[in-house]
């Protein structure tokens, strides 16, 4: 976790591929996607989203996620 800001029932955090967790919610194209599984791949991590989509994130990148209770995301 690089940076964090409390937002009530959940926290908005900046994470890396090494610190992202299952259950985190990442915004992609204006849509919230919950991370359901994480696997190591060459040069990064593969995130499985609650929609079934896969996202590969770079080990050096920083990403903003929501961690905790978020009623806007189902799955």
JSON list of N, CA, C and O in Angstrom, two decimals, residues 9-55:
[
{"chain": "A", "resi": 9, "resn": "UNK", "atom": "N", "xyz": [-17.21, 3.16, 5.03]},
{"chain": "A", "resi": 9, "resn": "UNK", "atom": "CA", "xyz": [-17.24, 1.70, 5.20]},
{"chain": "A", "resi": 9, "resn": "UNK", "atom": "C", "xyz": [-16.17, 1.00, 4.39]},
{"chain": "A", "resi": 9, "resn": "UNK", "atom": "O", "xyz": [-16.03, -0.20, 4.47]},
{"chain": "A", "resi": 10, "resn": "UNK", "atom": "N", "xyz": [-15.43, 1.73, 3.60]},
{"chain": "A", "resi": 10, "resn": "UNK", "atom": "CA", "xyz": [-14.36, 1.14, 2.81]},
{"chain": "A", "resi": 10, "resn": "UNK", "atom": "C", "xyz": [-13.22, 2.13, 2.70]},
{"chain": "A", "resi": 10, "resn": "UNK", "atom": "O", "xyz": [-13.36, 3.30, 3.01]},
{"chain": "A", "resi": 11, "resn": "UNK", "atom": "N", "xyz": [-12.06, 1.64, 2.24]},
{"chain": "A", "resi": 11, "resn": "UNK", "atom": "CA", "xyz": [-10.89, 2.49, 2.06]},
{"chain": "A", "resi": 11, "resn": "UNK", "atom": "C", "xyz": [-10.52, 2.54, 0.59]},
{"chain": "A", "resi": 11, "resn": "UNK", "atom": "O", "xyz": [-10.58, 1.52, -0.10]},
{"chain": "A", "resi": 12, "resn": "UNK", "atom": "N", "xyz": [-10.11, 3.70, 0.12]},
{"chain": "A", "resi": 12, "resn": "UNK", "atom": "CA", "xyz": [-9.57, 3.85, -1.23]},
{"chain": "A", "resi": 12, "resn": "UNK", "atom": "C", "xyz": [-8.06, 3.83, -1.09]},
{"chain": "A", "resi": 12, "resn": "UNK", "atom": "O", "xyz": [-7.49, 4.64, -0.35]},
{"chain": "A", "resi": 13, "resn": "UNK", "atom": "N", "xyz": [-7.41, 2.87, -1.76]},
{"chain": "A", "resi": 13, "resn": "UNK", "atom": "CA", "xyz": [-5.98, 2.65, -1.59]},
{"chain": "A", "resi": 13, "resn": "UNK", "atom": "C", "xyz": [-5.26, 2.63, -2.93]},
{"chain": "A", "resi": 13, "resn": "UNK", "atom": "O", "xyz": [-5.83, 2.26, -3.95]},
{"chain": "A", "resi": 14, "resn": "UNK", "atom": "N", "xyz": [-3.99, 2.97, -2.90]},
{"chain": "A", "resi": 14, "resn": "UNK", "atom": "CA", "xyz": [-3.11, 2.76, -4.04]},
{"chain": "A", "resi": 14, "resn": "UNK", "atom": "C", "xyz": [-2.30, 1.52, -3.72]},
{"chain": "A", "resi": 14, "resn": "UNK", "atom": "O", "xyz": [-1.63, 1.45, -2.70]},
{"chain": "A", "resi": 15, "resn": "UNK", "atom": "N", "xyz": [-2.39, 0.52, -4.60]},
{"chain": "A", "resi": 15, "resn": "UNK", "atom": "CA", "xyz": [-1.70, -0.76, -4.38]},
{"chain": "A", "resi": 15, "resn": "UNK", "atom": "C", "xyz": [-0.82, -1.09, -5.58]},
{"chain": "A", "resi": 15, "resn": "UNK", "atom": "O", "xyz": [-0.93, -0.45, -6.63]},
{"chain": "A", "resi": 16, "resn": "UNK", "atom": "N", "xyz": [0.02, -2.08, -5.41]},
{"chain": "A", "resi": 16, "resn": "UNK", "atom": "CA", "xyz": [0.83, -2.62, -6.51]},
{"chain": "A", "resi": 16, "resn": "UNK", "atom": "C", "xyz": [0.38, -4.06, -6.75]},
{"chain": "A", "resi": 16, "resn": "UNK", "atom": "O", "xyz": [-0.45, -4.60, -6.00]},
{"chain": "A", "resi": 17, "resn": "UNK", "atom": "N", "xyz": [0.95, -4.69, -7.74]},
{"chain": "A", "resi": 17, "resn": "UNK", "atom": "CA", "xyz": [0.64, -6.09, -8.00]},
{"chain": "A", "resi": 17, "resn": "UNK", "atom": "C", "xyz": [0.99, -6.97, -6.79]},
{"chain": "A", "resi": 17, "resn": "UNK", "atom": "O", "xyz": [0.37, -8.00, -6.57]},
{"chain": "A", "resi": 18, "resn": "UNK", "atom": "N", "xyz": [1.95, -6.55, -6.01]},
{"chain": "A", "resi": 18, "resn": "UNK", "atom": "CA", "xyz": [2.37, -7.32, -4.84]},
{"chain": "A", "resi": 18, "resn": "UNK", "atom": "C", "xyz": [1.43, -7.15, -3.64]},
{"chain": "A", "resi": 18, "resn": "UNK", "atom": "O", "xyz": [1.39, -8.00, -2.76]},
{"chain": "A", "resi": 19, "resn": "UNK", "atom": "N", "xyz": [0.68, -6.04, -3.58]},
{"chain": "A", "resi": 19, "resn": "UNK", "atom": "CA", "xyz": [-0.14, -5.77, -2.41]},
{"chain": "A", "resi": 19, "resn": "UNK", "atom": "C", "xyz": [-1.65, -5.85, -2.67]},
{"chain": "A", "resi": 19, "resn": "UNK", "atom": "O", "xyz": [-2.42, -5.73, -1.73]},
{"chain": "A", "resi": 20, "resn": "UNK", "atom": "N", "xyz": [-2.04, -6.06, -3.92]},
{"chain": "A", "resi": 20, "resn": "UNK", "atom": "CA", "xyz": [-3.47, -6.20, -4.23]},
{"chain": "A", "resi": 20, "resn": "UNK", "atom": "C", "xyz": [-3.99, -7.48, -3.59]},
{"chain": "A", "resi": 20, "resn": "UNK", "atom": "O", "xyz": [-3.25, -8.45, -3.42]},
{"chain": "A", "resi": 21, "resn": "UNK", "atom": "N", "xyz": [-5.26, -7.48, -3.16]},
{"chain": "A", "resi": 21, "resn": "UNK", "atom": "CA", "xyz": [-5.84, -8.63, -2.47]},
{"chain": "A", "resi": 21, "resn": "UNK", "atom": "C", "xyz": [-7.14, -9.07, -3.13]},
{"chain": "A", "resi": 21, "resn": "UNK", "atom": "O", "xyz": [-7.83, -8.27, -3.75]},
{"chain": "A", "resi": 22, "resn": "UNK", "atom": "N", "xyz": [-7.46, -10.35, -2.92]},
{"chain": "A", "resi": 22, "resn": "UNK", "atom": "CA", "xyz": [-8.78, -10.81, -3.33]},
{"chain": "A", "resi": 22, "resn": "UNK", "atom": "C", "xyz": [-9.81, -10.01, -2.55]},
{"chain": "A", "resi": 22, "resn": "UNK", "atom": "O", "xyz": [-9.62, -9.73, -1.37]},
{"chain": "A", "resi": 23, "resn": "UNK", "atom": "N", "xyz": [-10.88, -9.63, -3.21]},
{"chain": "A", "resi": 23, "resn": "UNK", "atom": "CA", "xyz": [-11.93, -8.83, -2.56]},
{"chain": "A", "resi": 23, "resn": "UNK", "atom": "C", "xyz": [-11.78, -7.35, -2.83]},
{"chain": "A", "resi": 23, "resn": "UNK", "atom": "O", "xyz": [-12.74, -6.60, -2.66]},
{"chain": "A", "resi": 24, "resn": "UNK", "atom": "N", "xyz": [-10.59, -6.90, -3.25]},
{"chain": "A", "resi": 24, "resn": "UNK", "atom": "CA", "xyz": [-10.42, -5.49, -3.63]},
{"chain": "A", "resi": 24, "resn": "UNK", "atom": "C", "xyz": [-11.29, -5.20, -4.85]},
{"chain": "A", "resi": 24, "resn": "UNK", "atom": "O", "xyz": [-11.57, -6.10, -5.66]},
{"chain": "A", "resi": 25, "resn": "UNK", "atom": "N", "xyz": [-11.71, -3.96, -4.98]},
{"chain": "A", "resi": 25, "resn": "UNK", "atom": "CA", "xyz": [-12.52, -3.54, -6.13]},
{"chain": "A", "resi": 25, "resn": "UNK", "atom": "C", "xyz": [-11.71, -2.54, -6.92]},
{"chain": "A", "resi": 25, "resn": "UNK", "atom": "O", "xyz": [-11.25, -1.54, -6.39]},
{"chain": "A", "resi": 26, "resn": "UNK", "atom": "N", "xyz": [-11.54, -2.84, -8.21]},
{"chain": "A", "resi": 26, "resn": "UNK", "atom": "CA", "xyz": [-10.78, -1.96, -9.10]},
{"chain": "A", "resi": 26, "resn": "UNK", "atom": "C", "xyz": [-11.74, -1.38, -10.13]},
{"chain": "A", "resi": 26, "resn": "UNK", "atom": "O", "xyz": [-12.67, -2.06, -10.58]},
{"chain": "A", "resi": 27, "resn": "UNK", "atom": "N", "xyz": [-11.55, -0.12, -10.47]},
{"chain": "A", "resi": 27, "resn": "UNK", "atom": "CA", "xyz": [-12.40, 0.56, -11.44]},
{"chain": "A", "resi": 27, "resn": "UNK", "atom": "C", "xyz": [-11.77, 0.42, -12.82]},
{"chain": "A", "resi": 27, "resn": "UNK", "atom": "O", "xyz": [-10.62, 0.82, -13.02]},
{"chain": "A", "resi": 28, "resn": "UNK", "atom": "N", "xyz": [-12.51, -0.16, -13.76]},
{"chain": "A", "resi": 28, "resn": "UNK", "atom": "CA", "xyz": [-12.03, -0.32, -15.13]},
{"chain": "A", "resi": 28, "resn": "UNK", "atom": "C", "xyz": [-13.07, 0.27, -16.06]},
{"chain": "A", "resi": 28, "resn": "UNK", "atom": "O", "xyz": [-14.20, -0.22, -16.13]},
{"chain": "A", "resi": 29, "resn": "UNK", "atom": "N", "xyz": [-12.71, 1.34, -16.74]},
{"chain": "A", "resi": 29, "resn": "UNK", "atom": "CA", "xyz": [-13.64, 1.97, -17.67]},
{"chain": "A", "resi": 29, "resn": "UNK", "atom": "C", "xyz": [-14.89, 2.49, -17.01]},
{"chain": "A", "resi": 29, "resn": "UNK", "atom": "O", "xyz": [-15.97, 2.47, -17.60]},
{"chain": "A", "resi": 30, "resn": "UNK", "atom": "N", "xyz": [-14.77, 2.94, -15.77]},
{"chain": "A", "resi": 30, "resn": "UNK", "atom": "CA", "xyz": [-15.92, 3.48, -15.06]},
{"chain": "A", "resi": 30, "resn": "UNK", "atom": "C", "xyz": [-16.81, 2.43, -14.42]},
{"chain": "A", "resi": 30, "resn": "UNK", "atom": "O", "xyz": [-17.86, 2.75, -13.88]},
{"chain": "A", "resi": 31, "resn": "UNK", "atom": "N", "xyz": [-16.39, 1.17, -14.46]},
{"chain": "A", "resi": 31, "resn": "UNK", "atom": "CA", "xyz": [-17.17, 0.09, -13.85]},
{"chain": "A", "resi": 31, "resn": "UNK", "atom": "C", "xyz": [-16.36, -0.59, -12.76]},
{"chain": "A", "resi": 31, "resn": "UNK", "atom": "O", "xyz": [-15.19, -0.90, -12.94]},
{"chain": "A", "resi": 32, "resn": "UNK", "atom": "N", "xyz": [-17.00, -0.83, -11.63]},
{"chain": "A", "resi": 32, "resn": "UNK", "atom": "CA", "xyz": [-16.34, -1.47, -10.50]},
{"chain": "A", "resi": 32, "resn": "UNK", "atom": "C", "xyz": [-16.26, -2.97, -10.75]},
{"chain": "A", "resi": 32, "resn": "UNK", "atom": "O", "xyz": [-17.25, -3.60, -11.13]},
{"chain": "A", "resi": 33, "resn": "UNK", "atom": "N", "xyz": [-15.08, -3.54, -10.53]},
{"chain": "A", "resi": 33, "resn": "UNK", "atom": "CA", "xyz": [-14.85, -4.97, -10.71]},
{"chain": "A", "resi": 33, "resn": "UNK", "atom": "C", "xyz": [-14.17, -5.53, -9.46]},
{"chain": "A", "resi": 33, "resn": "UNK", "atom": "O", "xyz": [-13.12, -5.07, -9.07]},
{"chain": "A", "resi": 34, "resn": "UNK", "atom": "N", "xyz": [-14.80, -6.55, -8.85]},
{"chain": "A", "resi": 34, "resn": "UNK", "atom": "CA", "xyz": [-14.23, -7.17, -7.65]},
{"chain": "A", "resi": 34, "resn": "UNK", "atom": "C", "xyz": [-13.23, -8.25, -8.07]},
{"chain": "A", "resi": 34, "resn": "UNK", "atom": "O", "xyz": [-13.51, -9.05, -8.96]},
{"chain": "A", "resi": 35, "resn": "UNK", "atom": "N", "xyz": [-12.08, -8.29, -7.41]},
{"chain": "A", "resi": 35, "resn": "UNK", "atom": "CA", "xyz": [-11.05, -9.27, -7.69]},
{"chain": "A", "resi": 35, "resn": "UNK", "atom": "C", "xyz": [-11.37, -10.54, -6.91]},
{"chain": "A", "resi": 35, "resn": "UNK", "atom": "O", "xyz": [-11.50, -10.51, -5.69]},
{"chain": "A", "resi": 36, "resn": "UNK", "atom": "N", "xyz": [-11.52, -11.66, -7.63]},
{"chain": "A", "resi": 36, "resn": "UNK", "atom": "CA", "xyz": [-11.89, -12.91, -6.98]},
{"chain": "A", "resi": 36, "resn": "UNK", "atom": "C", "xyz": [-10.73, -13.89, -6.88]},
{"chain": "A", "resi": 36, "resn": "UNK", "atom": "O", "xyz": [-10.80, -14.83, -6.08]},
{"chain": "A", "resi": 37, "resn": "UNK", "atom": "N", "xyz": [-9.68, -13.72, -7.68]},
{"chain": "A", "resi": 37, "resn": "UNK", "atom": "CA", "xyz": [-8.54, -14.63, -7.62]},
{"chain": "A", "resi": 37, "resn": "UNK", "atom": "C", "xyz": [-7.31, -13.90, -8.16]},
{"chain": "A", "resi": 37, "resn": "UNK", "atom": "O", "xyz": [-7.43, -13.02, -9.02]},
{"chain": "A", "resi": 38, "resn": "UNK", "atom": "N", "xyz": [-6.14, -14.27, -7.65]},
{"chain": "A", "resi": 38, "resn": "UNK", "atom": "CA", "xyz": [-4.88, -13.66, -8.09]},
{"chain": "A", "resi": 38, "resn": "UNK", "atom": "C", "xyz": [-3.88, -14.78, -8.34]},
{"chain": "A", "resi": 38, "resn": "UNK", "atom": "O", "xyz": [-3.71, -15.67, -7.50]},
{"chain": "A", "resi": 39, "resn": "UNK", "atom": "N", "xyz": [-3.21, -14.71, -9.50]},
{"chain": "A", "resi": 39, "resn": "UNK", "atom": "CA", "xyz": [-2.17, -15.70, -9.83]},
{"chain": "A", "resi": 39, "resn": "UNK", "atom": "C", "xyz": [-0.94, -14.96, -10.32]},
{"chain": "A", "resi": 39, "resn": "UNK", "atom": "O", "xyz": [-1.04, -13.96, -11.02]},
{"chain": "A", "resi": 40, "resn": "UNK", "atom": "N", "xyz": [0.22, -15.50, -9.98]},
{"chain": "A", "resi": 40, "resn": "UNK", "atom": "CA", "xyz": [1.47, -14.93, -10.45]},
{"chain": "A", "resi": 40, "resn": "UNK", "atom": "C", "xyz": [1.68, -15.36, -11.90]},
{"chain": "A", "resi": 40, "resn": "UNK", "atom": "O", "xyz": [1.45, -16.51, -12.27]},
{"chain": "A", "resi": 41, "resn": "UNK", "atom": "N", "xyz": [2.06, -14.40, -12.74]},
{"chain": "A", "resi": 41, "resn": "UNK", "atom": "CA", "xyz": [2.44, -14.67, -14.13]},
{"chain": "A", "resi": 41, "resn": "UNK", "atom": "C", "xyz": [3.75, -13.95, -14.38]},
{"chain": "A", "resi": 41, "resn": "UNK", "atom": "O", "xyz": [4.15, -13.08, -13.61]},
{"chain": "A", "resi": 42, "resn": "UNK", "atom": "N", "xyz": [4.43, -14.30, -15.45]},
{"chain": "A", "resi": 42, "resn": "UNK", "atom": "CA", "xyz": [5.73, -13.69, -15.75]},
{"chain": "A", "resi": 42, "resn": "UNK", "atom": "C", "xyz": [5.59, -12.17, -15.85]},
{"chain": "A", "resi": 42, "resn": "UNK", "atom": "O", "xyz": [4.84, -11.66, -16.67]},
{"chain": "A", "resi": 43, "resn": "UNK", "atom": "N", "xyz": [6.27, -11.45, -14.98]},
{"chain": "A", "resi": 43, "resn": "UNK", "atom": "CA", "xyz": [6.29, -10.00, -15.02]},
{"chain": "A", "resi": 43, "resn": "UNK", "atom": "C", "xyz": [5.10, -9.30, -14.38]},
{"chain": "A", "resi": 43, "resn": "UNK", "atom": "O", "xyz": [4.96, -8.09, -14.50]},
{"chain": "A", "resi": 44, "resn": "UNK", "atom": "N", "xyz": [4.22, -10.05, -13.72]},
{"chain": "A", "resi": 44, "resn": "UNK", "atom": "CA", "xyz": [3.06, -9.39, -13.11]},
{"chain": "A", "resi": 44, "resn": "UNK", "atom": "C", "xyz": [2.16, -10.35, -12.38]},
{"chain": "A", "resi": 44, "resn": "UNK", "atom": "O", "xyz": [2.57, -11.44, -11.96]},
{"chain": "A", "resi": 45, "resn": "UNK", "atom": "N", "xyz": [0.91, -9.96, -12.24]},
{"chain": "A", "resi": 45, "resn": "UNK", "atom": "CA", "xyz": [-0.11, -10.78, -11.60]},
{"chain": "A", "resi": 45, "resn": "UNK", "atom": "C", "xyz": [-1.35, -10.80, -12.49]},
{"chain": "A", "resi": 45, "resn": "UNK", "atom": "O", "xyz": [-1.71, -9.79, -13.07]},
{"chain": "A", "resi": 46, "resn": "UNK", "atom": "N", "xyz": [-1.97, -11.94, -12.55]},
{"chain": "A", "resi": 46, "resn": "UNK", "atom": "CA", "xyz": [-3.23, -12.07, -13.28]},
{"chain": "A", "resi": 46, "resn": "UNK", "atom": "C", "xyz": [-4.37, -11.99, -12.28]},
{"chain": "A", "resi": 46, "resn": "UNK", "atom": "O", "xyz": [-4.43, -12.77, -11.33]},
{"chain": "A", "resi": 47, "resn": "UNK", "atom": "N", "xyz": [-5.26, -11.04, -12.48]},
{"chain": "A", "resi": 47, "resn": "UNK", "atom": "CA", "xyz": [-6.40, -10.85, -11.60]},
{"chain": "A", "resi": 47, "resn": "UNK", "atom": "C", "xyz": [-7.65, -11.40, -12.28]},
{"chain": "A", "resi": 47, "resn": "UNK", "atom": "O", "xyz": [-7.95, -11.02, -13.42]},
{"chain": "A", "resi": 48, "resn": "UNK", "atom": "N", "xyz": [-8.37, -12.28, -11.61]},
{"chain": "A", "resi": 48, "resn": "UNK", "atom": "CA", "xyz": [-9.66, -12.74, -12.12]},
{"chain": "A", "resi": 48, "resn": "UNK", "atom": "C", "xyz": [-10.71, -11.88, -11.46]},
{"chain": "A", "resi": 48, "resn": "UNK", "atom": "O", "xyz": [-10.73, -11.72, -10.24]},
{"chain": "A", "resi": 49, "resn": "UNK", "atom": "N", "xyz": [-11.60, -11.32, -12.28]},
{"chain": "A", "resi": 49, "resn": "UNK", "atom": "CA", "xyz": [-12.63, -10.42, -11.79]},
{"chain": "A", "resi": 49, "resn": "UNK", "atom": "C", "xyz": [-13.95, -11.16, -11.63]},
{"chain": "A", "resi": 49, "resn": "UNK", "atom": "O", "xyz": [-14.15, -12.22, -12.23]},
{"chain": "A", "resi": 50, "resn": "UNK", "atom": "N", "xyz": [-14.86, -10.60, -10.84]},
{"chain": "A", "resi": 50, "resn": "UNK", "atom": "CA", "xyz": [-16.13, -11.28, -10.57]},
{"chain": "A", "resi": 50, "resn": "UNK", "atom": "C", "xyz": [-16.96, -11.50, -11.82]},
{"chain": "A", "resi": 50, "resn": "UNK", "atom": "O", "xyz": [-17.86, -12.33, -11.84]},
{"chain": "A", "resi": 51, "resn": "UNK", "atom": "N", "xyz": [-16.64, -10.80, -12.89]},
{"chain": "A", "resi": 51, "resn": "UNK", "atom": "CA", "xyz": [-17.35, -10.95, -14.16]},
{"chain": "A", "resi": 51, "resn": "UNK", "atom": "C", "xyz": [-16.78, -12.10, -14.99]},
{"chain": "A", "resi": 51, "resn": "UNK", "atom": "O", "xyz": [-17.32, -12.42, -16.06]},
{"chain": "A", "resi": 52, "resn": "UNK", "atom": "N", "xyz": [-15.67, -12.69, -14.55]},
{"chain": "A", "resi": 52, "resn": "UNK", "atom": "CA", "xyz": [-15.01, -13.74, -15.30]},
{"chain": "A", "resi": 52, "resn": "UNK", "atom": "C", "xyz": [-13.86, -13.22, -16.16]},
{"chain": "A", "resi": 52, "resn": "UNK", "atom": "O", "xyz": [-13.08, -14.00, -16.70]},
{"chain": "A", "resi": 53, "resn": "UNK", "atom": "N", "xyz": [-13.75, -11.91, -16.27]},
{"chain": "A", "resi": 53, "resn": "UNK", "atom": "CA", "xyz": [-12.67, -11.30, -17.05]},
{"chain": "A", "resi": 53, "resn": "UNK", "atom": "C", "xyz": [-11.33, -11.49, -16.34]},
{"chain": "A", "resi": 53, "resn": "UNK", "atom": "O", "xyz": [-11.28, -11.63, -15.13]},
{"chain": "A", "resi": 54, "resn": "UNK", "atom": "N", "xyz": [-10.25, -11.48, -17.13]},
{"chain": "A", "resi": 54, "resn": "UNK", "atom": "CA", "xyz": [-8.90, -11.56, -16.59]},
{"chain": "A", "resi": 54, "resn": "UNK", "atom": "C", "xyz": [-8.18, -10.26, -16.89]},
{"chain": "A", "resi": 54, "resn": "UNK", "atom": "O", "xyz": [-8.32, -9.70, -17.97]},
{"chain": "A", "resi": 55, "resn": "UNK", "atom": "N", "xyz": [-7.40, -9.78, -15.92]},
{"chain": "A", "resi": 55, "resn": "UNK", "atom": "CA", "xyz": [-6.61, -8.57, -16.07]},
{"chain": "A", "resi": 55, "resn": "UNK", "atom": "C", "xyz": [-5.21, -8.87, -15.58]},
{"chain": "A", "resi": 55, "resn": "UNK", "atom": "O", "xyz": [-5.04, -9.36, -14.46]}
]
